[in-house]
CSV table of C-alpha atoms in Angstrom, one decimal:
chain,number,residue,atom,x,y,z
A,3,UNK,CA,-23.6,-30.1,14.8
A,4,UNK,CA,-20.6,-28.5,16.4
A,5,UNK,CA,-21.3,-25.8,19.2
A,6,UNK,CA,-21.5,-23.1,16.9
A,7,UNK,CA,-24.6,-24.2,15.6
A,8,UNK,CA,-26.0,-25.1,18.7
A,9,UNK,CA,-26.0,-21.6,19.6
A,10,UNK,CA,-27.0,-20.1,16.7
A,11,UNK,CA,-30.1,-22.4,17.1
A,12,UNK,CA,-30.5,-21.6,20.5
A,13,UNK,CA,-30.3,-18.0,19.9
A,14,UNK,CA,-32.9,-18.0,16.8
A,15,UNK,CA,-35.4,-20.0,18.8
A,16,UNK,CA,-35.1,-17.7,21.8
A,17,UNK,CA,-35.7,-14.7,20.2
A,18,UNK,CA,-38.4,-16.7,17.8
A,19,UNK,CA,-40.1,-17.3,21.6
A,20,UNK,CA,-39.5,-13.9,22.7
A,21,UNK,CA,-41.6,-12.2,19.7
A,22,UNK,CA,-44.3,-15.0,20.1
A,23,UNK,CA,-44.5,-14.0,23.7
A,24,UNK,CA,-44.9,-10.7,22.9
A,25,UNK,CA,-47.5,-10.8,20.6
A,26,UNK,CA,-49.7,-13.4,22.5
A,27,UNK,CA,-49.4,-11.1,25.5
A,28,UNK,CA,-51.1,-7.9,23.4
A,29,UNK,CA,-53.5,-10.4,22.2
A,30,UNK,CA,-54.3,-11.1,25.7
A,31,UNK,CA,-54.4,-7.5,26.8
A,32,UNK,CA,-57.2,-7.3,24.3
A,33,UNK,CA,-59.0,-9.9,25.1
A,34,UNK,CA,-58.9,-9.3,28.6
A,35,UNK,CA,-60.2,-5.4,27.7
A,36,UNK,CA,-63.0,-6.7,25.2
A,37,UNK,CA,-64.1,-9.3,27.9
A,38,UNK,CA,-64.6,-6.6,30.3
A,39,UNK,CA,-66.2,-4.1,28.2
A,40,UNK,CA,-68.6,-5.4,26.2
A,41,UNK,CA,-70.3,-6.5,29.6
A,42,UNK,CA,-71.4,-3.0,29.2
A,43,UNK,CA,-73.6,-3.6,26.1
A,44,UNK,CA,-76.1,-5.8,28.5
A,45,UNK,CA,-77.2,-2.5,30.1
A,46,UNK,CA,-76.1,0.0,27.6
A,47,UNK,CA,-77.6,0.2,23.5
A,48,UNK,CA,-74.6,0.8,21.3
A,49,UNK,CA,-76.1,3.8,20.0
A,50,UNK,CA,-76.3,5.3,22.8
A,51,UNK,CA,-73.3,5.1,23.8
A,52,UNK,CA,-71.8,6.2,20.7
A,53,UNK,CA,-74.0,8.8,20.3
A,54,UNK,CA,-74.8,9.7,23.8
A,55,UNK,CA,-74.0,13.4,24.9
A,56,UNK,CA,-73.7,12.7,28.5
A,57,UNK,CA,-71.2,10.9,30.5
A,58,UNK,CA,-72.2,10.3,34.3
A,59,UNK,CA,-70.9,7.0,35.2
A,60,UNK,CA,-71.8,7.1,38.8
A,61,UNK,CA,-75.3,8.5,38.5
A,62,UNK,CA,-78.5,6.8,39.2
A,63,UNK,CA,-79.4,5.7,36.6
A,64,UNK,CA,-75.6,5.5,35.0
A,65,UNK,CA,-75.1,7.4,31.7
A,66,UNK,CA,-72.3,6.5,29.1
A,67,UNK,CA,-72.0,8.6,26.0
A,68,UNK,CA,-68.8,9.1,24.9
A,69,UNK,CA,-69.8,11.9,21.8
A,70,UNK,CA,-68.4,14.4,23.6
A,71,UNK,CA,-65.0,12.6,24.6
A,72,UNK,CA,-64.5,11.6,20.9
A,73,UNK,CA,-65.0,15.3,19.6
A,74,UNK,CA,-62.8,16.7,22.2
A,75,UNK,CA,-59.6,14.4,21.9
A,76,UNK,CA,-60.8,14.9,17.9
A,77,UNK,CA,-60.5,18.7,18.5
A,78,UNK,CA,-57.4,19.1,20.8
A,79,UNK,CA,-55.5,16.3,18.6
A,80,UNK,CA,-55.9,18.1,15.3
A,81,UNK,CA,-55.1,21.8,17.2
A,82,UNK,CA,-51.9,20.7,18.3
A,83,UNK,CA,-51.0,18.7,14.7
A,84,UNK,CA,-51.9,22.0,13.1
A,85,UNK,CA,-49.6,23.8,15.7
A,86,UNK,CA,-46.7,21.4,15.9
A,87,UNK,CA,-46.3,19.6,12.6
A,88,UNK,CA,-45.5,22.7,10.4
A,89,UNK,CA,-43.2,24.6,13.5
A,90,UNK,CA,-41.4,20.9,13.9
A,91,UNK,CA,-40.5,20.4,10.4
A,92,UNK,CA,-39.4,24.0,9.6
A,93,UNK,CA,-37.3,23.2,13.1
A,94,UNK,CA,-35.9,20.4,11.7
A,95,UNK,CA,-35.1,21.9,8.4
A,96,UNK,CA,-33.4,24.5,10.3
A,97,UNK,CA,-31.0,22.4,12.6
A,98,UNK,CA,-29.8,19.5,9.4
A,99,UNK,CA,-29.7,22.4,6.8
A,100,UNK,CA,-28.9,25.7,8.3
A,101,UNK,CA,-27.3,25.6,11.8
A,102,UNK,CA,-24.0,25.7,12.3
A,103,UNK,CA,-22.3,22.8,13.8
A,104,UNK,CA,-22.0,24.3,17.1
A,105,UNK,CA,-25.7,25.4,17.2
A,106,UNK,CA,-26.7,22.4,16.0
A,107,UNK,CA,-25.0,20.3,18.6
A,108,UNK,CA,-27.0,22.7,21.6
A,109,UNK,CA,-30.6,22.4,19.9
A,110,UNK,CA,-30.7,18.8,19.3
A,111,UNK,CA,-29.6,18.4,22.9
A,112,UNK,CA,-32.2,20.8,24.4
A,113,UNK,CA,-34.8,19.0,22.2
A,114,UNK,CA,-34.0,15.5,23.6
A,115,UNK,CA,-33.8,16.7,26.9
A,116,UNK,CA,-37.6,18.4,26.4
A,117,UNK,CA,-38.6,15.1,24.9
A,118,UNK,CA,-37.6,13.6,28.2
A,119,UNK,CA,-39.5,15.5,30.5
A,120,UNK,CA,-42.8,13.9,31.8
A,121,UNK,CA,-46.0,14.7,30.7
A,122,UNK,CA,-47.4,15.7,34.3
A,123,UNK,CA,-44.8,18.3,34.8
A,124,UNK,CA,-45.6,20.0,31.4
A,125,UNK,CA,-49.6,19.6,32.3
A,126,UNK,CA,-48.9,21.5,35.8
A,127,UNK,CA,-46.4,24.3,33.9
A,128,UNK,CA,-49.1,24.7,31.7
A,129,UNK,CA,-51.7,24.8,34.0
A,130,UNK,CA,-50.1,27.2,36.1
A,131,UNK,CA,-48.5,29.6,33.5
A,132,UNK,CA,-50.4,29.3,29.8
A,133,UNK,CA,-54.1,28.5,31.4
A,134,UNK,CA,-54.1,32.1,33.4
A,135,UNK,CA,-52.5,33.9,30.7
A,136,UNK,CA,-55.1,32.6,27.9
A,137,UNK,CA,-58.0,33.2,30.7
A,138,UNK,CA,-56.7,37.1,30.9
A,139,UNK,CA,-55.3,38.3,27.7
A,140,UNK,CA,-58.2,36.4,25.8
A,141,UNK,CA,-60.9,37.6,27.9
A,142,UNK,CA,-62.3,34.1,28.8
A,143,UNK,CA,-64.9,33.0,32.0
A,144,UNK,CA,-61.6,29.9,32.4
A,145,UNK,CA,-58.3,29.2,30.6
A,146,UNK,CA,-58.9,25.5,30.9
A,147,UNK,CA,-59.9,25.5,27.2
A,148,UNK,CA,-59.2,22.8,24.1
A,149,UNK,CA,-57.7,25.6,22.7
A,150,UNK,CA,-55.2,25.6,25.9
A,151,UNK,CA,-54.8,21.7,26.0
A,152,UNK,CA,-53.8,21.9,21.9
A,153,UNK,CA,-50.8,24.6,22.8
A,154,UNK,CA,-49.7,22.1,25.2
A,155,UNK,CA,-49.6,19.2,23.5
A,156,UNK,CA,-48.4,20.8,20.5
A,157,UNK,CA,-45.7,21.9,22.7
A,158,UNK,CA,-44.8,18.0,23.8
A,159,UNK,CA,-45.1,16.5,20.5
A,160,UNK,CA,-42.5,19.1,18.6
A,161,UNK,CA,-39.6,17.7,20.4
A,162,UNK,CA,-40.5,14.3,18.7
A,163,UNK,CA,-41.4,15.7,15.5
A,164,UNK,CA,-38.1,17.6,15.0
A,165,UNK,CA,-35.9,14.9,16.3
A,166,UNK,CA,-37.2,12.3,14.3
A,167,UNK,CA,-37.8,14.7,11.1
A,168,UNK,CA,-34.0,15.9,11.9
A,169,UNK,CA,-32.5,12.1,11.8
A,170,UNK,CA,-34.3,11.7,8.7
A,171,UNK,CA,-32.9,14.9,6.8
A,172,UNK,CA,-29.0,14.3,7.8
A,173,UNK,CA,-29.6,10.5,6.2
A,174,UNK,CA,-30.1,12.2,3.1
A,175,UNK,CA,-27.2,11.3,1.1
A,176,UNK,CA,-25.0,14.6,1.0
A,177,UNK,CA,-24.8,14.1,-3.1
A,178,UNK,CA,-28.4,14.4,-3.9
A,179,UNK,CA,-28.0,18.4,-2.4
A,180,UNK,CA,-24.8,18.9,-4.3
A,181,UNK,CA,-26.3,17.8,-7.6
A,182,UNK,CA,-29.1,20.1,-7.1
A,183,UNK,CA,-26.7,22.9,-6.4
A,184,UNK,CA,-24.6,22.0,-9.2
A,185,UNK,CA,-27.5,22.1,-11.6
A,186,UNK,CA,-28.0,25.9,-10.8
A,187,UNK,CA,-30.8,25.4,-7.8
A,188,UNK,CA,-30.4,27.5,-5.0
A,189,UNK,CA,-29.8,26.1,-1.3
A,190,UNK,CA,-33.7,26.3,-0.7
A,191,UNK,CA,-34.7,24.9,-4.0
A,192,UNK,CA,-32.2,22.0,-3.3
A,193,UNK,CA,-33.6,22.0,0.4
A,194,UNK,CA,-37.0,22.1,-0.7
A,195,UNK,CA,-37.6,20.2,-4.0
A,196,UNK,CA,-34.8,17.6,-3.4
A,197,UNK,CA,-33.5,17.0,0.3
A,198,UNK,CA,-37.4,17.3,2.0
A,199,UNK,CA,-38.4,15.1,-1.0
A,200,UNK,CA,-36.1,11.9,-0.3
A,201,UNK,CA,-36.6,12.4,3.5
A,202,UNK,CA,-40.0,12.7,2.9
A,203,UNK,CA,-40.8,9.1,4.5
A,204,UNK,CA,-38.8,9.7,7.6
A,205,UNK,CA,-40.6,12.8,8.3
A,206,UNK,CA,-43.9,11.2,7.8
A,207,UNK,CA,-43.2,8.7,10.6
A,208,UNK,CA,-41.7,11.9,12.7
A,209,UNK,CA,-45.4,13.1,12.6
A,210,UNK,CA,-46.9,10.0,13.3
A,211,UNK,CA,-45.2,9.6,16.0
A,212,UNK,CA,-45.8,13.0,17.1
A,213,UNK,CA,-49.3,12.7,16.8
A,214,UNK,CA,-49.5,9.2,18.4
A,215,UNK,CA,-47.8,10.5,21.5
A,216,UNK,CA,-50.7,13.7,21.3
A,217,UNK,CA,-53.5,11.0,21.1
A,218,UNK,CA,-52.0,8.9,24.1
A,219,UNK,CA,-51.5,12.1,26.5
A,220,UNK,CA,-54.5,12.1,29.1
A,221,UNK,CA,-52.9,13.6,32.8
A,222,UNK,CA,-52.1,16.7,30.9
A,223,UNK,CA,-55.2,17.2,29.0
A,224,UNK,CA,-57.2,16.8,32.0
A,225,UNK,CA,-54.9,19.4,33.7
A,226,UNK,CA,-55.1,22.0,31.2
A,227,UNK,CA,-58.6,21.7,29.7
A,228,UNK,CA,-60.4,20.9,32.9
A,229,UNK,CA,-62.2,17.7,31.6
């Protein structure tokens, strides 16, 4: 076995070891969380935990009902998705198919910058601007609502959706659109019926990643919704 083969063998084993360790670490994290979490069910019944309406872990006696937490997360996530998905995909279509190269460069760079802003910064901005705005103009007793959380989370998810969806649209071979135009389709028909369908898998991935960020946000939601 020469030096080149030895080097390839070592690199292959090193990559395998790194992948194996990554999987083991994730499994150990789940085992630790399960071990520590399941001890709760020694004192709380599972139906009370899933269907309970009160979450007071430090009261006497403590109450651990997570139903309001689950429903609140679902409502905020659904609201954010309803706002972010259509606007994000439409923005990606504009950047990829309609914007001039200069405008595309500016918008693409701006979106990448927005995606890098920490969630706590966006949460603070939403708390001092969006929350008072909704309280004043919607005549609410407080602006700390699920609607405010949905708007801010949609703003956080849109850069991810726009960036990845735009990459998927740009990756579609130009010959697809050119063939549609040659057959008499309008520019919009070629974009809607050909380009979007060809990039559908990438767009779905963009939407899933955007929703994944929405689900994973905690600090911004607490700052804007008040809970």
